[in-house]
Coordinates of C-alpha atoms and ligand atoms in Angstrom, one line a residue:
X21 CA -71.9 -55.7 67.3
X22 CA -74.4 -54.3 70.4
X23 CA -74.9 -51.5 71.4
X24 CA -74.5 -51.3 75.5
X25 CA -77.7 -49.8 76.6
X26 CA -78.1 -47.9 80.0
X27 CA -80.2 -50.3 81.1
X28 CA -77.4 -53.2 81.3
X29 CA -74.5 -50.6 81.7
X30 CA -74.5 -50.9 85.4
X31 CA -74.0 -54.3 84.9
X32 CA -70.4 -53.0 83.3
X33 CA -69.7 -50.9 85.8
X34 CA -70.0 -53.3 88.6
X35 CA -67.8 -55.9 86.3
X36 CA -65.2 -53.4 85.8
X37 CA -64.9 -51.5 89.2
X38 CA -64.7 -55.4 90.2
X39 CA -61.8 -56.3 88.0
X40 CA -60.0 -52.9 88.3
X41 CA -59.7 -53.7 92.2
X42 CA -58.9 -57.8 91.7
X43 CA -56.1 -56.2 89.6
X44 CA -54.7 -54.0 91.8
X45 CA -54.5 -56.5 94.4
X46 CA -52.0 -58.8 92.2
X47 CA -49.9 -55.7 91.2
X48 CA -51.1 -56.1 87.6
X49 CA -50.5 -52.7 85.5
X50 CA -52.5 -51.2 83.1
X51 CA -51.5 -50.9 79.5
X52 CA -53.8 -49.9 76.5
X53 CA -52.8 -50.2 72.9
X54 CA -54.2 -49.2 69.6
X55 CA -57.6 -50.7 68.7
X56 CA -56.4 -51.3 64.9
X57 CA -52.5 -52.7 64.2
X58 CA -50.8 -54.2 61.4
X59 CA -52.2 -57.0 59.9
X60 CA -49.1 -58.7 59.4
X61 CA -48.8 -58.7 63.3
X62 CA -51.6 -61.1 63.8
X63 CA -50.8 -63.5 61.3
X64 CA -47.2 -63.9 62.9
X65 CA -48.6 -64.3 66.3
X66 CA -51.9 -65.8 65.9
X67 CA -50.6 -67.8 63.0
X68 CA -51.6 -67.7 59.5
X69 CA -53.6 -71.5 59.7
X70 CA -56.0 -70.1 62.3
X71 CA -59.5 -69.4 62.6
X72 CA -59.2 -66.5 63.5
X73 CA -56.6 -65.4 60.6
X74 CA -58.2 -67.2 58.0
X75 CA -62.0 -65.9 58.2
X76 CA -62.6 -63.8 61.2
X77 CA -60.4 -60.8 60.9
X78 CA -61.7 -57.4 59.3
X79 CA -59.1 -56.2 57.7
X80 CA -58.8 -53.3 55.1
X81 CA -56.0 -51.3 53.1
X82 CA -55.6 -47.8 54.4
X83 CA -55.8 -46.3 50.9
X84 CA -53.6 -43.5 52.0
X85 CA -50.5 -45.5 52.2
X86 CA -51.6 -48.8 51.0
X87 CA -50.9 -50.5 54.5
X88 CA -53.0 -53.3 55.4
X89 CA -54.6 -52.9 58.6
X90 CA -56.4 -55.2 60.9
X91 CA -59.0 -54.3 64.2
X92 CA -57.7 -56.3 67.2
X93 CA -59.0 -59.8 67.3
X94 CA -57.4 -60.6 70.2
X95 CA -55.0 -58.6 73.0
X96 CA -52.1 -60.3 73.4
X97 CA -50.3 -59.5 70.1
X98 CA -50.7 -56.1 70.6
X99 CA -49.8 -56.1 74.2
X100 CA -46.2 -57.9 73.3
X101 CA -45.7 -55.8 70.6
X102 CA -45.9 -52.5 72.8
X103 CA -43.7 -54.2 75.6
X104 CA -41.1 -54.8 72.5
X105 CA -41.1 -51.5 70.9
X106 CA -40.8 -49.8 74.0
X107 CA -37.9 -52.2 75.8
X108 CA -40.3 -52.5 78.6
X109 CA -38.6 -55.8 80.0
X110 CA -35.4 -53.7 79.9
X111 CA -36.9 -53.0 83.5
X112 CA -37.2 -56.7 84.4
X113 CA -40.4 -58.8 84.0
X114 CA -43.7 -57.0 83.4
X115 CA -47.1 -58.0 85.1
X116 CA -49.8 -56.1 82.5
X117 CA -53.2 -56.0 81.9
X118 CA -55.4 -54.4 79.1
X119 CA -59.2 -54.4 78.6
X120 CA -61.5 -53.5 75.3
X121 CA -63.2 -54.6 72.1
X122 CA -62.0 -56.9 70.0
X123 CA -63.7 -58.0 66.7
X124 CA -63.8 -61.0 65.0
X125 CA -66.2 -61.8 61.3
X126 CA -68.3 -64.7 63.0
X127 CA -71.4 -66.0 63.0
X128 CA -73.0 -64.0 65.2
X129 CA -74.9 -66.0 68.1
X130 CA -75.7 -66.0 71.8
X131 CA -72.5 -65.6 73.3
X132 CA -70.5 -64.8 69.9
X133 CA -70.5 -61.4 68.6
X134 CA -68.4 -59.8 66.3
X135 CA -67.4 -56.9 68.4
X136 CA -67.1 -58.0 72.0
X137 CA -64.8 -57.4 75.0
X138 CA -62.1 -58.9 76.7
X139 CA -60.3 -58.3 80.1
X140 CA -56.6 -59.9 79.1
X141 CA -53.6 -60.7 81.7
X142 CA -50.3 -60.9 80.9
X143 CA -47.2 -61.7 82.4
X144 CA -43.6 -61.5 80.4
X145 CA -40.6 -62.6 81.7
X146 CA -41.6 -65.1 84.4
X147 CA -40.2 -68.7 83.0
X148 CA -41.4 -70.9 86.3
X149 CA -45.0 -72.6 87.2
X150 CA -45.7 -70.4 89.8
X151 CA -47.0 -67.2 87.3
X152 CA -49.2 -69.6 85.7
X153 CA -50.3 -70.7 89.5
X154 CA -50.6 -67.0 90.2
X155 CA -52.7 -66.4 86.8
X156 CA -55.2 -69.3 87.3
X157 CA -55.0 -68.5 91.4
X158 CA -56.5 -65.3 90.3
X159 CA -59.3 -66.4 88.0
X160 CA -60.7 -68.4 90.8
X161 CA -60.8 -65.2 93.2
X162 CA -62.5 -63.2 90.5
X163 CA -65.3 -65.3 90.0
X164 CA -65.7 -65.8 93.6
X165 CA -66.0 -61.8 93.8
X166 CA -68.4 -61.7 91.3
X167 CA -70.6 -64.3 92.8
X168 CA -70.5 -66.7 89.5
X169 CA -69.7 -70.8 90.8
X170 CA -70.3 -73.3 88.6
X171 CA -67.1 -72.7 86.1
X172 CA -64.3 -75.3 85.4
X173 CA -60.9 -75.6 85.3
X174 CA -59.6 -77.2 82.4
X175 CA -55.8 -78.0 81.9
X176 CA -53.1 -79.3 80.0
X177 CA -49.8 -79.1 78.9
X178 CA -48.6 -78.8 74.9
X179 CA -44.9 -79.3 75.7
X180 CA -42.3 -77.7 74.2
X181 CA -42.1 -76.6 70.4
X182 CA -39.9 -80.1 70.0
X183 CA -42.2 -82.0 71.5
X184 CA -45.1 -80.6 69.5
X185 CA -43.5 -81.1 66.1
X186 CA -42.9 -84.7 67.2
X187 CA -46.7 -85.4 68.0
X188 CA -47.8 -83.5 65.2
X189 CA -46.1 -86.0 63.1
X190 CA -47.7 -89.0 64.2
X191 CA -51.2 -87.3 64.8
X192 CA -51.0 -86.1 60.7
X193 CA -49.8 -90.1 60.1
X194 CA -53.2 -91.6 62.2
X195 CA -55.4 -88.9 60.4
X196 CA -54.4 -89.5 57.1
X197 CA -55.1 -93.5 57.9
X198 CA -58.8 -92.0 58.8
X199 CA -58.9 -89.8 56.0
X200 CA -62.7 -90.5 55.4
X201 CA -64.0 -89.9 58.3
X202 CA -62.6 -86.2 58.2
X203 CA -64.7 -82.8 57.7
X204 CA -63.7 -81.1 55.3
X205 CA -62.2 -78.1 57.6
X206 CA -59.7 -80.9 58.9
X207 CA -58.8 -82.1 55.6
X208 CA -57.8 -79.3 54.6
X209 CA -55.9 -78.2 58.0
X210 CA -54.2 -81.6 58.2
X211 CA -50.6 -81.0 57.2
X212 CA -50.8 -76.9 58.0
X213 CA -52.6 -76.9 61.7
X214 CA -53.5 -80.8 62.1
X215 CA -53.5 -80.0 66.5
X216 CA -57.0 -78.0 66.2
X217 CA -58.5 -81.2 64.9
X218 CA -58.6 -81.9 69.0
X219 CA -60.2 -79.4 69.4
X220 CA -63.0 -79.4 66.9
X221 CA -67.0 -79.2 68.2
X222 CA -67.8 -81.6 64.9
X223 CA -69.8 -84.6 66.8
X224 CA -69.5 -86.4 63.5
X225 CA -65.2 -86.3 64.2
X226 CA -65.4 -87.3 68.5
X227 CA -65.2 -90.6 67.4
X228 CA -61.6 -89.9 65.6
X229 CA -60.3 -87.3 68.0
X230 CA -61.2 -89.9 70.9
X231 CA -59.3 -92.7 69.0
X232 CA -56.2 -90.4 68.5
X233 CA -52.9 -90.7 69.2
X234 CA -52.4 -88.4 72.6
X235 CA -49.8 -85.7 73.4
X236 CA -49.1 -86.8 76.4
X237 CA -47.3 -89.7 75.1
X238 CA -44.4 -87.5 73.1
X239 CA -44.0 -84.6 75.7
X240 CA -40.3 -83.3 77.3
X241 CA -39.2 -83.7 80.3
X242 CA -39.0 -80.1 81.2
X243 CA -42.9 -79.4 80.4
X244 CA -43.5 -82.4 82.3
X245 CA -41.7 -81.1 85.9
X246 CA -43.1 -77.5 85.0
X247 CA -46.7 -79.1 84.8
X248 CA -46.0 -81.5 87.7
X249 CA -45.3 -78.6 89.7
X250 CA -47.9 -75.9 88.6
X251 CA -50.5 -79.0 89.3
X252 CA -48.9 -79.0 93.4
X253 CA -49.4 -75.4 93.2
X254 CA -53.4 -75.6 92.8
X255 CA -53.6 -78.3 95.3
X256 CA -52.0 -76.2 97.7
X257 CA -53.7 -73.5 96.9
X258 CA -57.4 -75.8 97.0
X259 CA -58.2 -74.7 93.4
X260 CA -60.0 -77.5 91.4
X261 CA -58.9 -78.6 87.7
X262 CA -59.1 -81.4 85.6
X263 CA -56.7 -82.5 83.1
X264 CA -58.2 -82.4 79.4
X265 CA -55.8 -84.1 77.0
X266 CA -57.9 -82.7 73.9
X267 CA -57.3 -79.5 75.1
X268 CA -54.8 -77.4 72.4
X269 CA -56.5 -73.5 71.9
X270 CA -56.8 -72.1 68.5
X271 CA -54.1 -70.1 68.8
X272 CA -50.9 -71.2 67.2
X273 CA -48.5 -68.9 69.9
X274 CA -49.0 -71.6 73.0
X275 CA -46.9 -73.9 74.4
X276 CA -46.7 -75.7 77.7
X277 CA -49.7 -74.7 79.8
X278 CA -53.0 -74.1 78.4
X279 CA -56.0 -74.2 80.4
X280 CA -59.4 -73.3 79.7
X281 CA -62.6 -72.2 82.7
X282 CA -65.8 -73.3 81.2
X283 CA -69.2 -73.5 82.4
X284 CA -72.3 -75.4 80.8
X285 CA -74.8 -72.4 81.5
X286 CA -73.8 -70.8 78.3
X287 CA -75.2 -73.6 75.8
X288 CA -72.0 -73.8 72.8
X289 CA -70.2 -71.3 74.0
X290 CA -68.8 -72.4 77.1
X291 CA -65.7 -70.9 77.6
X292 CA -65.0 -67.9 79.4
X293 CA -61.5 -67.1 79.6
X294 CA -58.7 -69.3 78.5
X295 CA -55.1 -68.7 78.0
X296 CA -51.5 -70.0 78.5
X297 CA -47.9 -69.9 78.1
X298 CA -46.2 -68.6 74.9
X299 CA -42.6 -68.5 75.4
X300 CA -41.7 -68.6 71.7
X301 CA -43.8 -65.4 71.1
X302 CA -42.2 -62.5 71.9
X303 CA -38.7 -63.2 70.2
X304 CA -41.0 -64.4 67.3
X305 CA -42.6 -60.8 67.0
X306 CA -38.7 -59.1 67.4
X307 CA -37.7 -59.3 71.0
X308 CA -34.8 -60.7 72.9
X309 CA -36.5 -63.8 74.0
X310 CA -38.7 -64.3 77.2
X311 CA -40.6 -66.2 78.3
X312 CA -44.6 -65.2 79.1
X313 CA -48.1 -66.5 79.8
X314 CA -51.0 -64.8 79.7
X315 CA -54.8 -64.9 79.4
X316 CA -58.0 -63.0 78.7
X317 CA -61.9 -63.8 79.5
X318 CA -64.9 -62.7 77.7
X319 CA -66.5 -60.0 79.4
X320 CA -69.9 -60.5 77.5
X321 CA -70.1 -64.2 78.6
X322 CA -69.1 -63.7 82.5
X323 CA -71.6 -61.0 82.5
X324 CA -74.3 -63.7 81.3
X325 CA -73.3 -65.6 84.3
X326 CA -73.9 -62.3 86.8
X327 CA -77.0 -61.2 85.2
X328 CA -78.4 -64.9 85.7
X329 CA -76.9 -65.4 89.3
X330 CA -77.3 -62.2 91.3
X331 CA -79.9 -60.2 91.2
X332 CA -78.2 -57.8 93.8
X333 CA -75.9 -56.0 91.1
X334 CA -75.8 -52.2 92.5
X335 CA -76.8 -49.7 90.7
X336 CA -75.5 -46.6 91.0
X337 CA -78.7 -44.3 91.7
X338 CA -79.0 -40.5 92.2
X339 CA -78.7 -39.1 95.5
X340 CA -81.3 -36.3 95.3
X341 CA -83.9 -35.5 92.9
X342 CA -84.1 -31.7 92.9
X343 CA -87.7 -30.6 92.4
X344 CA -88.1 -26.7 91.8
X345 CA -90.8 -23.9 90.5
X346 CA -91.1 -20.5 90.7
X347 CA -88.7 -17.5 89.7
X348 CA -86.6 -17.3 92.3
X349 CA -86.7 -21.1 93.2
X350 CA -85.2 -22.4 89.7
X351 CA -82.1 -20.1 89.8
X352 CA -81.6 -21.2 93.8
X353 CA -81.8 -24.7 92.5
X354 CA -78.7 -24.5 90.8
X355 CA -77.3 -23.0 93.1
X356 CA -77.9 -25.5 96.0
X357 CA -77.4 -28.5 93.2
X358 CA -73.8 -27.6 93.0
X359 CA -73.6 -27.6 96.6
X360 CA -74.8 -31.0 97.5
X361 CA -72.4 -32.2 94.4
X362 CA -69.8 -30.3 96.5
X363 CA -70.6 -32.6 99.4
X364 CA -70.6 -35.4 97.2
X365 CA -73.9 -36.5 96.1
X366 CA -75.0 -37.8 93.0
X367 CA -77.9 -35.0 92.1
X368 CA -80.5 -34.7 89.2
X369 CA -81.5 -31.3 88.7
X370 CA -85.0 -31.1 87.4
X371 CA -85.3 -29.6 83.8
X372 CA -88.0 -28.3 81.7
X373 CA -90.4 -27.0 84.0
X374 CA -93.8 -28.5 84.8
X375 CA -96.2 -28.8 88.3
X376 CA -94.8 -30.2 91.7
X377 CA -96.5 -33.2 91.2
X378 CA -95.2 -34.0 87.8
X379 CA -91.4 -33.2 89.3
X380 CA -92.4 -35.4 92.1
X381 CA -93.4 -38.5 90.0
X382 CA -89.6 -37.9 88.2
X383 CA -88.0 -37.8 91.6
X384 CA -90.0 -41.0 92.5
X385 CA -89.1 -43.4 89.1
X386 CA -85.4 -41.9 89.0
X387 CA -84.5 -44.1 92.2
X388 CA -83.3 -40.9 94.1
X389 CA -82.9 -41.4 97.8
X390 CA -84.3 -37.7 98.4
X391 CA -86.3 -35.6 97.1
X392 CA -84.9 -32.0 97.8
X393 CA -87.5 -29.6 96.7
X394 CA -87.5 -25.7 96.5
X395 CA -90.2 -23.3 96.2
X396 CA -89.9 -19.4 96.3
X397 CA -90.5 -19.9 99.6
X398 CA -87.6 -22.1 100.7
X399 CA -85.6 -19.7 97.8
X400 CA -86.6 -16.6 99.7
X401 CA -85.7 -17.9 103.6
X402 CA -82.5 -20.2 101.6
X403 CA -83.5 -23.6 102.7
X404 CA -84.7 -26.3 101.0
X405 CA -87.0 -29.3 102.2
X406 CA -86.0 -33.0 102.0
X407 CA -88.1 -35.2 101.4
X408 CA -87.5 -38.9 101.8
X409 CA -88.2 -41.1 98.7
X410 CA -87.6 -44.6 100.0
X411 CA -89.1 -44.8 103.3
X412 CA -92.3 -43.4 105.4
X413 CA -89.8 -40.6 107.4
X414 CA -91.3 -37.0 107.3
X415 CA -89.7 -34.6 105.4
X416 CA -88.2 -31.9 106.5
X417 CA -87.2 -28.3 105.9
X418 CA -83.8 -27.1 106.9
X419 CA -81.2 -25.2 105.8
X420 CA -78.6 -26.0 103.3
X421 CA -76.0 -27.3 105.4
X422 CA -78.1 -29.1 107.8
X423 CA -80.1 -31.0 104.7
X424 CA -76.6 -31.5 103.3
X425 CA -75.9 -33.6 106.4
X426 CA -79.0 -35.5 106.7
X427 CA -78.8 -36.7 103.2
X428 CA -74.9 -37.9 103.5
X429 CA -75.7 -39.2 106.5
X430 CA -78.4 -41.7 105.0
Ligands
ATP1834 P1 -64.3 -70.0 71.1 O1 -63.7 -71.4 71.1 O2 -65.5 -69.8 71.9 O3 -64.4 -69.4 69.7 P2 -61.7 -68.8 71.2 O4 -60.8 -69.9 71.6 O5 -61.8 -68.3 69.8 O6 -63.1 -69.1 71.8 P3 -60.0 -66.9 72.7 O7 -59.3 -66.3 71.5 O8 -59.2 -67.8 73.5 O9 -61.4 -67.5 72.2 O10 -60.6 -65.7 73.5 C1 -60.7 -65.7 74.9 C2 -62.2 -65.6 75.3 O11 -62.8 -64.5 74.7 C3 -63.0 -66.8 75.0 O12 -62.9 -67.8 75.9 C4 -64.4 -66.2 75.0 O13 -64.9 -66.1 76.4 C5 -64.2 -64.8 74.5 N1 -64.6 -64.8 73.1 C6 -63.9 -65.2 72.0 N2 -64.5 -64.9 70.9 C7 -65.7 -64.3 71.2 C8 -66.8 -63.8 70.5 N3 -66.8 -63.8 69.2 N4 -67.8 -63.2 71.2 C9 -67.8 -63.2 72.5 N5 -66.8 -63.7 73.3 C10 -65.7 -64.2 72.6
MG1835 MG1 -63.1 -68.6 68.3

């Protein structure tokens, strides 16, 4: 778990003011949830023969009532419970979004920690290719904004839950025939969650998985059309994908779409943001059923990629530096520090005393734009000079208003 220091939190902010506005422009809505839920809630959605369920959740009795308890590893459960318990699609389908910490009992590693953050997107109560079109649509735009190339577009489809059970079946027959050659993880997933075998990083188990029997071969004819047609949809729309058969998530909600952006600038952990459809999951968790897809990205890993392509992430600096000694001069200071915030600007008032020249050097490694300093002097006649910090201009001395000006002009 890491602690965001101020030194990176401008990275953050420029993520987040980012996403806030790529949001907005899709008509996505905000919706925050409780950071701990029920644990039962996960291991219905997420499924009980997951990763994620079986070793990665911290979860604890409350001893108060003897409720088990989980922290959030993931958003989506949450996010369809609220839209449940409060009969949100009683108002028709929802486009949401959430964003926050999730945790997860890892091994902790670059890119893998066991608090980190996701921005998650979901959409409930569209049935048709076209949300999944808009979702992925999206994703490309975002990473264009923040200046990241270089990520992938994997996709694929899982079918419908009929079609599933009828691959699972012969993909639990060819595994058993290669029993030997199994890890132990897969051996004992093979008749509760035998699918994730596809998905497994082993390189000891490629040779099987490449061998294995492939989805494709047992899908319906409905997730066909629908993946036919979200496929057109990305042509059209000149975003680039390639089909990856192997491609389930660890998730046991999906169905139908899946896809997956990865880039190979992160070592192992490649994947960004990945996500899909799960049109079985809200009536699952209690609601009249509706179909959904969603999807959520690692903040931590997409800000890897920004720190290691752009250099030019703003930070927000101070304005002014407000430099002041002498009786008369510190209480003006505040005085004309409230002012300039009035106007706008981003001000550090100077505290705890000390020579000009000390203040100066403060003004100078804060990154302030100005300088405004204040003597008794300038206190006495109320004016102020302005000094400019980042290039060779004179500085000046003015009154209030007029230095006000110069420094929102600049
Ligand atoms: P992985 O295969 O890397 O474990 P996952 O399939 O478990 O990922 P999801 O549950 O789909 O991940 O979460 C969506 C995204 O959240 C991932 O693609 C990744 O970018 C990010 N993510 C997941 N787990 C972590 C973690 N422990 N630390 C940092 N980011 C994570
Ligand atoms: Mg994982």
């Amino acid at each position: 778990m890491n602690d965001i220091l101020p030194e990176e939190s401008h990275v953050w902010e420029f993520f987040e003011d980012n996403v806030r506005d790529w949001l907005r422009a899709y008509g996505y809505r905000a919706i925050r949830t409780p950071i701990l839920e029920m644990t039962d809630l996960f291991v219905r959605s997420i499924g009980a023969v997951t990763d994620i369920v079986e070793k990665e959740m911290y979860t604890f009795v409350d001893e108060l009532n003897g409720e088990s308890l989980t922290l959030r590893p993931e958003g989506t459960a949450s996010c369809v419970r609220a839209v449940i318990e409060h009969n949100l699609l009683y108002a028709g389908p929802q486009r949401l979004w959430y964003g926050g910490p999730m945790f997860r009992h890892e091994r902790p590693q670059k890119g893998r920690y066991r608090q980190f953050h996701q921005i998650g997107v979901e959409a409930l109560g569209f049935a048709g290719p076209d949300i999944d079109a808009e979702h992925i649509v999206m994703c490309a735009r975002l990473w264009r904004r923040l200046g990241i190339d270089g990520i992938k577009l994997e996709l694929n489809t899982l079918g419908s839950t009929e079609a599933r059970a009828r691959y699972r079946a012969r993909l639990v027959k060819y595994l058993e025939q290669h029993r030997d050659a199994l890890d132990e993880d897969t051996r004992r997933r093979l008749h509760t969650n035998p699918l994730r075998v596809l998905d497994s990083k082993n390189p000891a188990m490629q040779a099987v998985i490449a061998a294995a029997p492939r989805l494709a071969d047992d899908l319906d004819e409905v997730s066909v059309r629908h993946f036919a047609e979200l496929q057109a949809m990305l042509r059209a729309a000149g975003v680039e994908f390639e089909i990856n058969p192997r491609l389930v998530r660890g998730l046991d909600y999906y169905n139908s779409t899946v896809f997956e952006w990865v880039t190979d600038r992160l070592g192992a952990q490649g994947t960004v943001c990945a996500g899909g459809r799960y049109d079985g999951l809200v009536e699952q968790i209690g609601g009249k059923p509706a179909p959904a897809c969603g999807y959520a990205m690692g903040v931590e890993r997409l800000l890897a990629l920004i720190v290691e392509g752009a250099s030019a992430v703003p930070r927000r600096l101070p304005d002014v530096y407000l430099v002041h000694q002498g009786e008369l001069a510190d209480r003006y200071a505040g005085q004309v520090a409230e002012q300039l915030r009035d106007a706008g600007a981003g001000v550090v008032l100077h505290c705890g005393g000390g020579s000009f020249k000390a203040q100066m050097k403060k003004a100078d490694a804060c990154g302030a734009r100005f300088a405004v300093i204040v003597g008794d002097d300038e206190a006495q006649a109320r004016e102020v000079t302005v000094k400019p910090l980042r290039d060779t201009a004179q500085q000046v001395r003015a009154g209030l208003g007029e230095a006000i000006n110069l420094i929102m002009k600049n």
